[in-house]
Amino acid sequence: MSAAATPPPLIVHVVHHFDTGGLENGMVNLFNTLPATRFRHAVICLTEYSDFRQRITAQPVDFYALHKSPGHDFRWAPRLWRLLRRLKPDVVHTRNLSALEAQFVVAAAGIRRTVHGEHGRDVFDLHGLSRRYTLLRRVVQPLVSQYIAVSRDLARWLNETVGVPSRKIQHIYNGVDCIKFHPRQLVTGNADPSTAVRPNILPQGFASDDSVVFGSVGRMAEVKDYPTLTRAFIRMLHEHPEARRRARLVIVGEGGDRKTCMGMLAEAGMAELAWLPGERHDIAEILRAIDVFVLPSLNEGISNTLLEAQASGLPVIATRVGGNIELVEHGLTGTLVTPADVAGMAQALLSYLHDNARMRAQGSLARERVAEGFSMAAMAGAYARVYDQLLGRSALPVGAPPRQA
């Protein structure tokens, strides 16, 4: 085969599963931004994958499921070994603790160029201090050529707690599509931002022109702590009954806590003031219908939806954890609160209810900050440099992705 016909290097990405989530959304953005002429990609899921993969539009990406059962099912390991031997990847990239053990199989398959990404920690080990998991990470560490941390907080933890040398850690922020995620459109011929029209996507009659819609988007899993946001919303309205006329709550996402939150709202007699539609695929439009974005997580790496909300020109109320501190400038682009603090969250919600000028100023600055520092091209270029370095070739600049119709 001639050099011109040699296919680009194959990067195999190993994850626990591929479904709706921030990690998966970041992978979709990466695949849609990295030029297909530079790298080929395949995704191996230890369990299963969903139709979320259809958001990859810029190049073909093959998906494989190993159908790992819950618990101590190690039948996935020989399946992975055989698949790797068949695919012959140039680089293998695992992500998060749930896929870390795959590095042992990768080494057994004779693959030496490896990457491991840390995107955030789950509720069972919020601060990454579990002795069991720390031991696993330390044992795996010599097998990993390069680590990628999506926040400075995670990079520092890898170095100080896990013991990964700083030379092996690359900090790469997630990117956000500032074309797709943009503020509301202004009224034609009127430059006053207060005239921007709320998209007609919320349920009919749910919100009026002077409503303040507090909203969030994400997996309704325990680590995201949506019950605290729900309790804070209920508390605000109990303490300030007049707020019922304007305050509305939107939580978009699926998960075990959805039923819990809906039950709390119904019991408080506030079900009609909230909209919890489950999973949606029109997030950009929904964000433009929200006035204040709220992220009540117990821990975060770098939240894609927080970046998307900021790109949409929204102020953010977020918990003071993980990468949230790196994205939200307290008092400038939003408000940081203590995690699991219902009273503090309720006060933060109330502080925006009658201050439209503050909402607009913080949202505008948030949009400006994201557009400057979190471009898709910058993210993709950083990943490309990691892969190119492992492959021993010169890095090339990564341009912006092609515009989609």
mmCIF file of C-alpha atoms in Angstrom:
data_model
loop_
_atom_site.group_PDB
_atom_site.id
_atom_site.type_symbol
_atom_site.label_atom_id
_atom_site.label_comp_id
_atom_site.label_asym_id
_atom_site.label_seq_id
_atom_site.Cartn_x
_atom_site.Cartn_y
_atom_site.Cartn_z
ATOM 1 C CA MET A 1 0.000 0.000 0.000
ATOM 2 C CA SER A 2 1.371 3.457 -0.890
ATOM 3 C CA ALA A 3 1.951 6.082 1.751
ATOM 4 C CA ALA A 4 -0.854 8.191 0.260
ATOM 5 C CA ALA A 5 -3.313 5.338 0.739
ATOM 6 C CA THR A 6 -2.333 4.591 4.344
ATOM 7 C CA PRO A 7 -5.393 5.154 6.540
ATOM 8 C CA PRO A 8 -5.152 7.634 9.425
ATOM 9 C CA PRO A 9 -4.226 6.235 12.862
ATOM 10 C CA LEU A 10 -7.043 4.464 14.717
ATOM 11 C CA ILE A 11 -7.936 5.753 18.181
ATOM 12 C CA VAL A 12 -10.048 3.276 20.156
ATOM 13 C CA HIS A 13 -12.038 4.829 22.994
ATOM 14 C CA VAL A 14 -13.108 2.520 25.827
ATOM 15 C CA VAL A 15 -15.989 3.607 28.083
ATOM 16 C CA HIS A 16 -18.343 1.866 30.480
ATOM 17 C CA HIS A 17 -21.389 2.765 28.418
ATOM 18 C CA PHE A 18 -22.376 5.343 25.814
ATOM 19 C CA ASP A 19 -25.651 7.058 26.600
ATOM 20 C CA THR A 20 -26.903 10.573 27.281
ATOM 21 C CA GLY A 21 -24.333 12.313 29.480
ATOM 22 C CA GLY A 22 -21.613 14.922 29.683
ATOM 23 C CA LEU A 23 -18.751 12.511 29.005
ATOM 24 C CA GLU A 24 -20.516 11.173 25.930
ATOM 25 C CA ASN A 25 -21.412 14.671 24.755
ATOM 26 C CA GLY A 26 -17.752 15.650 24.968
ATOM 27 C CA MET A 27 -16.790 12.633 22.872
ATOM 28 C CA VAL A 28 -19.407 13.524 20.249
ATOM 29 C CA ASN A 29 -18.016 17.064 20.072
ATOM 30 C CA LEU A 30 -14.492 15.694 19.694
ATOM 31 C CA PHE A 31 -15.446 13.307 16.873
ATOM 32 C CA ASN A 32 -17.357 16.075 15.091
ATOM 33 C CA THR A 33 -14.398 18.462 15.327
ATOM 34 C CA LEU A 34 -11.244 16.404 14.737
ATOM 35 C CA PRO A 35 -10.703 16.064 10.960
ATOM 36 C CA ALA A 36 -11.380 12.556 9.645
ATOM 37 C CA THR A 37 -8.166 12.857 7.631
ATOM 38 C CA ARG A 38 -6.132 13.009 10.861
ATOM 39 C CA PHE A 39 -7.623 10.171 12.937
ATOM 40 C CA ARG A 40 -10.094 7.321 12.716
ATOM 41 C CA HIS A 41 -12.163 6.452 15.800
ATOM 42 C CA ALA A 42 -13.945 3.452 17.278
ATOM 43 C CA VAL A 43 -15.781 3.207 20.602
ATOM 44 C CA ILE A 44 -15.876 0.082 22.749
ATOM 45 C CA CYS A 45 -18.509 0.029 25.487
ATOM 46 C CA LEU A 46 -18.017 -2.427 28.327
ATOM 47 C CA THR A 47 -21.817 -2.605 28.646
ATOM 48 C CA GLU A 48 -24.032 -1.088 25.936
ATOM 49 C CA TYR A 49 -24.513 1.990 23.751
ATOM 50 C CA SER A 50 -27.607 3.979 22.756
ATOM 51 C CA ASP A 51 -28.872 6.099 19.874
ATOM 52 C CA PHE A 52 -26.944 9.023 21.355
ATOM 53 C CA ARG A 53 -24.156 7.944 18.988
ATOM 54 C CA GLN A 54 -26.245 9.257 16.096
ATOM 55 C CA ARG A 55 -25.172 12.774 17.093
ATOM 56 C CA ILE A 56 -21.808 11.975 15.506
ATOM 57 C CA THR A 57 -22.257 13.486 12.044
ATOM 58 C CA ALA A 58 -18.812 14.475 10.777
ATOM 59 C CA GLN A 59 -17.309 11.014 10.247
ATOM 60 C CA PRO A 60 -18.142 7.312 10.629
ATOM 61 C CA VAL A 61 -17.360 5.880 14.073
ATOM 62 C CA ASP A 62 -17.805 2.161 14.735
ATOM 63 C CA PHE A 63 -19.355 1.118 18.062
ATOM 64 C CA TYR A 64 -18.929 -2.207 19.874
ATOM 65 C CA ALA A 65 -20.719 -3.463 23.002
ATOM 66 C CA LEU A 66 -19.185 -6.119 25.278
ATOM 67 C CA HIS A 67 -22.461 -6.648 27.221
ATOM 68 C CA LYS A 68 -20.848 -6.675 30.664
ATOM 69 C CA SER A 69 -23.362 -7.739 33.319
ATOM 70 C CA PRO A 70 -23.661 -5.904 36.664
ATOM 71 C CA GLY A 71 -21.396 -7.126 39.423
ATOM 72 C CA HIS A 72 -18.277 -9.240 39.089
ATOM 73 C CA ASP A 73 -18.638 -10.266 35.466
ATOM 74 C CA PHE A 74 -15.159 -10.545 33.946
ATOM 75 C CA ARG A 75 -16.233 -12.168 30.687
ATOM 76 C CA TRP A 76 -15.818 -8.755 29.078
ATOM 77 C CA ALA A 77 -12.026 -8.986 29.432
ATOM 78 C CA PRO A 78 -11.371 -11.772 26.876
ATOM 79 C CA ARG A 79 -13.966 -10.186 24.587
ATOM 80 C CA LEU A 80 -12.088 -6.901 24.765
ATOM 81 C CA TRP A 81 -8.734 -8.631 24.193
ATOM 82 C CA ARG A 82 -9.985 -10.377 21.053
ATOM 83 C CA LEU A 83 -11.556 -7.165 19.739
ATOM 84 C CA LEU A 84 -8.380 -5.160 20.292
ATOM 85 C CA ARG A 85 -6.297 -7.800 18.544
ATOM 86 C CA ARG A 86 -8.663 -7.565 15.589
ATOM 87 C CA LEU A 87 -8.894 -3.768 15.430
ATOM 88 C CA LYS A 88 -5.153 -3.189 15.997
ATOM 89 C CA PRO A 89 -5.568 0.374 17.344
ATOM 90 C CA ASP A 90 -2.694 2.839 17.284
ATOM 91 C CA VAL A 91 -3.843 4.441 20.562
ATOM 92 C CA VAL A 92 -6.351 3.299 23.212
ATOM 93 C CA HIS A 93 -8.120 5.960 25.269
ATOM 94 C CA THR A 94 -10.053 4.872 28.386
ATOM 95 C CA ARG A 95 -12.259 7.220 30.369
ATOM 96 C CA ASN A 96 -13.129 7.406 34.082
ATOM 97 C CA LEU A 97 -12.844 4.815 36.840
ATOM 98 C CA SER A 98 -15.516 2.538 35.359
ATOM 99 C CA ALA A 99 -13.292 1.785 32.336
ATOM 100 C CA LEU A 100 -9.909 1.956 34.047
ATOM 101 C CA GLU A 101 -9.497 -1.827 34.443
ATOM 102 C CA ALA A 102 -9.546 -2.111 30.660
ATOM 103 C CA GLN A 103 -5.964 -0.815 30.743
ATOM 104 C CA PHE A 104 -4.843 -4.256 32.013
ATOM 105 C CA VAL A 105 -6.429 -5.903 28.954
ATOM 106 C CA VAL A 106 -4.941 -3.254 26.656
ATOM 107 C CA ALA A 107 -1.468 -4.045 28.013
ATOM 108 C CA ALA A 108 -2.094 -7.791 27.606
ATOM 109 C CA ALA A 109 -3.029 -7.143 23.965
ATOM 110 C CA GLY A 110 0.405 -5.602 23.413
ATOM 111 C CA ILE A 111 -0.753 -1.991 23.010
ATOM 112 C CA ARG A 112 1.642 0.521 24.539
ATOM 113 C CA ARG A 113 0.260 3.915 23.450
ATOM 114 C CA THR A 114 -2.490 4.626 25.975
ATOM 115 C CA VAL A 115 -4.470 7.547 27.335
ATOM 116 C CA HIS A 116 -6.764 7.720 30.347
ATOM 117 C CA GLY A 117 -9.200 10.579 30.832
ATOM 118 C CA GLU A 118 -10.697 11.723 34.139
ATOM 119 C CA HIS A 119 -13.986 13.550 33.592
ATOM 120 C CA GLY A 120 -15.372 13.598 37.125
ATOM 121 C CA ARG A 121 -16.095 11.410 40.140
ATOM 122 C CA ASP A 122 -19.330 9.703 41.120
ATOM 123 C CA VAL A 123 -21.300 9.821 44.349
ATOM 124 C CA PHE A 124 -19.648 6.689 45.792
ATOM 125 C CA ASP A 125 -16.257 8.499 45.895
ATOM 126 C CA LEU A 126 -16.971 12.209 45.614
ATOM 127 C CA HIS A 127 -13.497 13.384 46.543
ATOM 128 C CA GLY A 128 -11.442 10.537 45.104
ATOM 129 C CA LEU A 129 -10.130 9.408 48.500
ATOM 130 C CA SER A 130 -11.277 5.776 48.500
ATOM 131 C CA ARG A 131 -8.280 3.605 49.449
ATOM 132 C CA ARG A 132 -9.499 0.794 47.198
ATOM 133 C CA TYR A 133 -9.866 2.954 44.108
ATOM 134 C CA THR A 134 -6.677 4.878 44.822
ATOM 135 C CA LEU A 135 -4.777 1.591 44.968
ATOM 136 C CA LEU A 136 -6.294 0.523 41.632
ATOM 137 C CA ARG A 137 -5.333 3.824 40.029
ATOM 138 C CA ARG A 138 -1.771 3.564 41.352
ATOM 139 C CA VAL A 139 -1.371 -0.003 40.065
ATOM 140 C CA VAL A 140 -2.657 1.010 36.616
ATOM 141 C CA GLN A 141 -0.594 4.195 36.433
ATOM 142 C CA PRO A 142 2.549 2.662 34.837
ATOM 143 C CA LEU A 143 0.402 1.280 31.996
ATOM 144 C CA VAL A 144 -0.961 4.716 31.031
ATOM 145 C CA SER A 145 1.184 6.829 28.711
ATOM 146 C CA GLN A 146 -0.757 10.064 29.194
ATOM 147 C CA TYR A 147 -3.552 11.303 31.455
ATOM 148 C CA ILE A 148 -6.110 13.933 30.466
ATOM 149 C CA ALA A 149 -8.002 15.855 33.151
ATOM 150 C CA VAL A 150 -10.907 18.081 32.139
ATOM 151 C CA SER A 151 -10.381 20.446 35.089
ATOM 152 C CA ARG A 152 -7.496 21.830 37.104
ATOM 153 C CA ASP A 153 -9.100 20.287 40.188
ATOM 154 C CA LEU A 154 -8.892 16.782 38.660
ATOM 155 C CA ALA A 155 -5.344 17.393 37.401
ATOM 156 C CA ARG A 156 -4.211 18.401 40.896
ATOM 157 C CA TRP A 157 -5.932 15.344 42.428
ATOM 158 C CA LEU A 158 -4.249 12.978 39.937
ATOM 159 C CA ASN A 159 -0.881 14.411 40.880
ATOM 160 C CA GLU A 160 -1.238 14.821 44.643
ATOM 161 C CA THR A 161 -3.517 11.900 45.595
ATOM 162 C CA VAL A 162 -3.011 9.274 42.909
ATOM 163 C CA GLY A 163 0.681 10.067 42.442
ATOM 164 C CA VAL A 164 0.706 10.573 38.680
ATOM 165 C CA PRO A 165 3.803 12.590 37.646
ATOM 166 C CA SER A 166 2.855 16.049 36.416
ATOM 167 C CA ARG A 167 4.639 15.375 33.104
ATOM 168 C CA LYS A 168 2.033 12.687 32.351
ATOM 169 C CA ILE A 169 -0.984 14.927 33.021
ATOM 170 C CA GLN A 170 -2.530 17.160 30.379
ATOM 171 C CA HIS A 171 -5.331 19.506 31.398
ATOM 172 C CA ILE A 172 -7.873 19.998 28.578
ATOM 173 C CA TYR A 173 -11.123 21.898 29.080
ATOM 174 C CA ASN A 174 -14.247 20.755 27.260
ATOM 175 C CA GLY A 175 -15.249 22.870 24.282
ATOM 176 C CA VAL A 176 -18.646 24.333 23.522
ATOM 177 C CA ASP A 177 -20.358 25.117 20.226
ATOM 178 C CA CYS A 178 -21.009 28.857 20.492
ATOM 179 C CA ILE A 179 -22.849 28.824 17.161
ATOM 180 C CA LYS A 180 -25.420 26.255 18.198
ATOM 181 C CA PHE A 181 -25.670 27.584 21.755
ATOM 182 C CA HIS A 182 -26.378 31.302 21.599
ATOM 183 C CA PRO A 183 -28.506 33.855 23.480
ATOM 184 C CA ARG A 184 -32.116 34.619 22.626
ATOM 185 C CA GLN A 185 -32.764 36.603 19.487
ATOM 186 C CA LEU A 186 -33.476 40.286 19.946
ATOM 187 C CA VAL A 187 -36.634 41.811 18.595
ATOM 188 C CA THR A 188 -35.976 42.948 15.015
ATOM 189 C CA GLY A 189 -34.818 46.536 14.934
ATOM 190 C CA ASN A 190 -34.398 46.775 18.709
ATOM 191 C CA ALA A 191 -30.949 46.451 20.285
ATOM 192 C CA ASP A 192 -32.274 46.457 23.858
ATOM 193 C CA PRO A 193 -31.408 43.016 25.344
ATOM 194 C CA SER A 194 -34.485 43.176 27.562
ATOM 195 C CA THR A 195 -36.626 42.766 24.439
ATOM 196 C CA ALA A 196 -35.174 39.320 23.576
ATOM 197 C CA VAL A 197 -38.022 36.890 22.996
ATOM 198 C CA ARG A 198 -38.352 33.638 24.949
ATOM 199 C CA PRO A 199 -38.638 30.717 22.480
ATOM 200 C CA ASN A 200 -42.056 29.100 22.359
ATOM 201 C CA ILE A 201 -40.868 25.702 23.578
ATOM 202 C CA LEU A 202 -42.114 25.517 27.164
ATOM 203 C CA PRO A 203 -45.612 24.101 27.841
ATOM 204 C CA GLN A 204 -48.392 26.471 26.842
ATOM 205 C CA GLY A 205 -49.210 28.921 29.620
ATOM 206 C CA PHE A 206 -46.294 27.726 31.779
ATOM 207 C CA ALA A 207 -44.292 30.976 31.689
ATOM 208 C CA SER A 208 -45.275 34.556 30.924
ATOM 209 C CA ASP A 209 -43.073 37.368 29.639
ATOM 210 C CA ASP A 210 -42.147 38.450 33.176
ATOM 211 C CA SER A 211 -41.568 34.956 34.551
ATOM 212 C CA VAL A 212 -38.126 33.951 35.806
ATOM 213 C CA VAL A 213 -37.424 30.383 34.722
ATOM 214 C CA PHE A 214 -34.768 28.582 36.768
ATOM 215 C CA GLY A 215 -33.580 25.583 34.809
ATOM 216 C CA SER A 216 -31.114 22.735 34.682
ATOM 217 C CA VAL A 217 -30.154 19.995 32.233
ATOM 218 C CA GLY A 218 -28.470 16.726 33.129
ATOM 219 C CA ARG A 219 -28.726 13.126 34.248
ATOM 220 C CA MET A 220 -31.035 12.984 37.244
ATOM 221 C CA ALA A 221 -28.550 10.797 39.098
ATOM 222 C CA GLU A 222 -27.620 11.007 42.768
ATOM 223 C CA VAL A 223 -24.366 12.914 42.194
ATOM 224 C CA LYS A 224 -26.266 15.714 40.422
ATOM 225 C CA ASP A 225 -28.419 16.262 43.549
ATOM 226 C CA TYR A 226 -31.553 17.613 41.888
ATOM 227 C CA PRO A 227 -33.576 17.021 45.081
ATOM 228 C CA THR A 228 -31.658 19.892 46.710
ATOM 229 C CA LEU A 229 -32.628 22.220 43.856
ATOM 230 C CA THR A 230 -36.251 21.073 44.113
ATOM 231 C CA ARG A 231 -36.331 21.563 47.889
ATOM 232 C CA ALA A 232 -34.753 25.006 47.496
ATOM 233 C CA PHE A 233 -37.383 26.036 44.946
ATOM 234 C CA ILE A 234 -40.168 24.808 47.259
ATOM 235 C CA ARG A 235 -38.599 26.577 50.252
ATOM 236 C CA MET A 236 -38.305 29.868 48.379
ATOM 237 C CA LEU A 237 -41.998 29.783 47.468
ATOM 238 C CA HIS A 238 -43.067 28.791 50.986
ATOM 239 C CA GLU A 239 -41.108 31.694 52.494
ATOM 240 C CA HIS A 240 -42.094 34.143 49.735
ATOM 241 C CA PRO A 241 -45.568 33.155 48.489
ATOM 242 C CA GLU A 242 -45.706 36.167 46.160
ATOM 243 C CA ALA A 243 -42.916 34.546 44.116
ATOM 244 C CA ARG A 244 -45.347 31.879 42.882
ATOM 245 C CA ARG A 245 -46.582 34.321 40.248
ATOM 246 C CA ARG A 246 -43.205 34.604 38.501
ATOM 247 C CA ALA A 247 -40.879 31.767 39.558
ATOM 248 C CA ARG A 248 -40.812 28.596 37.456
ATOM 249 C CA LEU A 249 -38.580 25.503 37.576
ATOM 250 C CA VAL A 250 -37.403 23.384 34.619
ATOM 251 C CA ILE A 251 -35.268 20.236 35.009
ATOM 252 C CA VAL A 252 -34.524 18.393 31.771
ATOM 253 C CA GLY A 253 -33.127 14.891 32.022
ATOM 254 C CA GLU A 254 -33.897 11.308 32.913
ATOM 255 C CA GLY A 255 -32.863 9.283 35.940
ATOM 256 C CA GLY A 256 -33.886 7.908 39.285
ATOM 257 C CA ASP A 257 -34.335 11.301 40.974
ATOM 258 C CA ARG A 258 -36.884 12.530 38.433
ATOM 259 C CA LYS A 259 -39.741 10.715 40.149
ATOM 260 C CA THR A 260 -38.472 11.874 43.549
ATOM 261 C CA CYS A 261 -38.463 15.533 42.520
ATOM 262 C CA MET A 262 -41.866 15.327 40.862
ATOM 263 C CA GLY A 263 -43.257 13.749 44.027
ATOM 264 C CA MET A 264 -41.887 16.545 46.214
ATOM 265 C CA LEU A 265 -43.367 19.213 43.939
ATOM 266 C CA ALA A 266 -46.775 17.508 43.884
ATOM 267 C CA GLU A 267 -46.800 17.135 47.675
ATOM 268 C CA ALA A 268 -45.992 20.849 48.045
ATOM 269 C CA GLY A 269 -48.811 21.791 45.655
ATOM 270 C CA MET A 270 -46.342 23.237 43.160
ATOM 271 C CA ALA A 271 -46.431 20.690 40.337
ATOM 272 C CA GLU A 272 -47.909 23.255 37.935
ATOM 273 C CA LEU A 273 -44.961 25.586 38.581
ATOM 274 C CA ALA A 274 -42.405 23.050 37.373
ATOM 275 C CA TRP A 275 -41.686 21.153 34.152
ATOM 276 C CA LEU A 276 -39.671 17.940 34.245
ATOM 277 C CA PRO A 277 -40.068 16.498 30.729
ATOM 278 C CA GLY A 278 -37.385 13.786 30.953
ATOM 279 C CA GLU A 279 -34.788 13.432 28.215
ATOM 280 C CA ARG A 280 -34.960 15.931 25.342
ATOM 281 C CA HIS A 281 -32.949 16.479 22.177
ATOM 282 C CA ASP A 282 -33.633 20.224 21.751
ATOM 283 C CA ILE A 283 -31.396 21.421 24.573
ATOM 284 C CA ALA A 284 -30.110 24.538 22.793
ATOM 285 C CA GLU A 285 -33.663 25.813 22.310
ATOM 286 C CA ILE A 286 -34.646 24.943 25.887
ATOM 287 C CA LEU A 287 -31.633 26.814 27.287
ATOM 288 C CA ARG A 288 -32.769 29.924 25.405
ATOM 289 C CA ALA A 289 -36.118 29.615 27.193
ATOM 290 C CA ILE A 290 -34.426 29.593 30.617
ATOM 291 C CA ASP A 291 -33.422 32.728 32.525
ATOM 292 C CA VAL A 292 -31.041 31.330 35.167
ATOM 293 C CA PHE A 293 -29.184 28.018 34.887
ATOM 294 C CA VAL A 294 -28.755 26.016 38.109
ATOM 295 C CA LEU A 295 -26.268 23.188 38.713
ATOM 296 C CA PRO A 296 -26.711 21.625 42.197
ATOM 297 C CA SER A 297 -24.119 18.816 41.800
ATOM 298 C CA LEU A 298 -22.268 17.241 44.700
ATOM 299 C CA ASN A 299 -19.219 16.978 42.442
ATOM 300 C CA GLU A 300 -18.332 17.922 38.862
ATOM 301 C CA GLY A 301 -15.468 17.631 36.461
ATOM 302 C CA ILE A 302 -16.269 20.213 33.816
ATOM 303 C CA SER A 303 -19.982 20.361 33.082
ATOM 304 C CA ASN A 304 -20.822 20.508 29.376
ATOM 305 C CA THR A 305 -24.311 21.793 30.083
ATOM 306 C CA LEU A 306 -22.928 24.555 32.306
ATOM 307 C CA LEU A 307 -20.711 25.694 29.423
ATOM 308 C CA GLU A 308 -23.650 25.436 27.018
ATOM 309 C CA ALA A 309 -25.771 27.533 29.381
ATOM 310 C CA GLN A 310 -23.062 30.185 29.578
ATOM 311 C CA ALA A 311 -22.711 30.167 25.786
ATOM 312 C CA SER A 312 -26.487 30.740 25.722
ATOM 313 C CA GLY A 313 -25.991 33.927 27.726
ATOM 314 C CA LEU A 314 -27.280 32.655 31.075
ATOM 315 C CA PRO A 315 -26.083 33.472 34.585
ATOM 316 C CA VAL A 316 -25.331 30.322 36.593
ATOM 317 C CA ILE A 317 -26.037 29.257 40.151
ATOM 318 C CA ALA A 318 -23.667 26.341 40.834
ATOM 319 C CA THR A 319 -22.298 24.469 43.803
ATOM 320 C CA ARG A 320 -18.772 25.260 44.906
ATOM 321 C CA VAL A 321 -17.305 21.900 43.832
ATOM 322 C CA GLY A 322 -14.813 20.538 41.298
ATOM 323 C CA GLY A 323 -14.598 22.351 38.005
ATOM 324 C CA ASN A 324 -17.596 24.600 38.738
ATOM 325 C CA ILE A 325 -15.211 26.947 40.550
ATOM 326 C CA GLU A 326 -13.169 27.246 37.357
ATOM 327 C CA LEU A 327 -16.172 28.129 35.173
ATOM 328 C CA VAL A 328 -18.302 30.394 37.368
ATOM 329 C CA GLU A 329 -16.861 33.699 38.583
ATOM 330 C CA HIS A 330 -18.791 34.393 41.762
ATOM 331 C CA GLY A 331 -20.588 37.707 41.514
ATOM 332 C CA LEU A 332 -19.531 38.237 37.882
ATOM 333 C CA THR A 333 -20.937 35.387 35.803
ATOM 334 C CA GLY A 334 -23.049 33.733 38.479
ATOM 335 C CA THR A 335 -23.272 32.609 42.079
ATOM 336 C CA LEU A 336 -21.470 29.775 43.868
ATOM 337 C CA VAL A 337 -23.212 28.038 46.777
ATOM 338 C CA THR A 338 -22.369 25.272 49.231
ATOM 339 C CA PRO A 339 -23.384 21.792 47.999
ATOM 340 C CA ALA A 340 -26.511 20.219 49.555
ATOM 341 C CA ASP A 341 -27.387 23.554 51.233
ATOM 342 C CA VAL A 342 -31.115 23.982 50.644
ATOM 343 C CA ALA A 343 -31.329 27.334 52.446
ATOM 344 C CA GLY A 344 -28.338 28.748 50.589
ATOM 345 C CA MET A 345 -29.670 27.555 47.253
ATOM 346 C CA ALA A 346 -33.111 29.050 48.001
ATOM 347 C CA GLN A 347 -31.512 32.404 48.822
ATOM 348 C CA ALA A 348 -29.513 32.306 45.589
ATOM 349 C CA LEU A 349 -32.673 31.635 43.562
ATOM 350 C CA LEU A 350 -34.473 34.488 45.299
ATOM 351 C CA SER A 351 -31.618 36.910 44.644
ATOM 352 C CA TYR A 352 -32.213 36.701 40.884
ATOM 353 C CA LEU A 353 -36.006 36.835 40.985
ATOM 354 C CA HIS A 354 -36.304 40.626 40.936
ATOM 355 C CA ASP A 355 -33.000 41.623 39.338
ATOM 356 C CA ASN A 356 -33.273 41.427 35.553
ATOM 357 C CA ALA A 357 -30.321 43.775 35.041
ATOM 358 C CA ARG A 358 -28.067 41.455 37.058
ATOM 359 C CA MET A 359 -29.223 38.437 35.072
ATOM 360 C CA ARG A 360 -28.477 40.146 31.767
ATOM 361 C CA ALA A 361 -25.073 41.498 32.864
ATOM 362 C CA GLN A 362 -23.850 38.176 34.268
ATOM 363 C CA GLY A 363 -25.196 36.211 31.315
ATOM 364 C CA SER A 364 -23.536 38.527 28.818
ATOM 365 C CA LEU A 365 -20.163 38.273 30.553
ATOM 366 C CA ALA A 366 -20.509 34.477 30.805
ATOM 367 C CA ARG A 367 -21.087 34.264 27.064
ATOM 368 C CA GLU A 368 -18.030 36.447 26.437
ATOM 369 C CA ARG A 369 -15.798 34.321 28.701
ATOM 370 C CA VAL A 370 -16.883 31.032 27.099
ATOM 371 C CA ALA A 371 -16.449 32.322 23.548
ATOM 372 C CA GLU A 372 -12.894 33.417 24.416
ATOM 373 C CA GLY A 373 -11.657 30.372 26.300
ATOM 374 C CA PHE A 374 -13.672 27.253 25.505
ATOM 375 C CA SER A 375 -13.795 26.859 21.737
ATOM 376 C CA MET A 376 -14.326 23.468 20.116
ATOM 377 C CA ALA A 377 -11.216 23.960 17.969
ATOM 378 C CA ALA A 378 -9.038 24.586 21.034
ATOM 379 C CA MET A 379 -10.322 21.430 22.728
ATOM 380 C CA ALA A 380 -9.896 19.262 19.627
ATOM 381 C CA GLY A 381 -6.451 20.687 18.951
ATOM 382 C CA ALA A 382 -5.307 19.800 22.470
ATOM 383 C CA TYR A 383 -6.523 16.196 22.113
ATOM 384 C CA ALA A 384 -4.862 15.958 18.702
ATOM 385 C CA ARG A 385 -1.544 17.080 20.195
ATOM 386 C CA VAL A 386 -1.745 14.324 22.827
ATOM 387 C CA TYR A 387 -2.441 11.658 20.193
ATOM 388 C CA ASP A 388 0.214 13.014 17.814
ATOM 389 C CA GLN A 389 2.832 13.061 20.569
ATOM 390 C CA LEU A 390 2.139 9.404 21.393
ATOM 391 C CA LEU A 391 2.318 8.548 17.695
ATOM 392 C CA GLY A 392 5.634 10.372 17.365
ATOM 393 C CA ARG A 393 4.467 12.758 14.669
ATOM 394 C CA SER A 394 4.289 16.521 14.348
ATOM 395 C CA ALA A 395 1.082 18.144 15.509
ATOM 396 C CA LEU A 396 -0.962 20.103 13.006
ATOM 397 C CA PRO A 397 -3.497 22.842 13.801
ATOM 398 C CA VAL A 398 -7.125 21.775 14.013
ATOM 399 C CA GLY A 399 -9.536 24.111 12.271
ATOM 400 C CA ALA A 400 -13.111 24.814 13.231
ATOM 401 C CA PRO A 401 -15.601 22.059 12.357
ATOM 402 C CA PRO A 402 -17.664 22.445 9.195
ATOM 403 C CA ARG A 403 -20.972 24.193 9.633
ATOM 404 C CA GLN A 404 -23.931 21.829 9.641
ATOM 405 C CA ALA A 405 -27.054 22.590 7.670
#
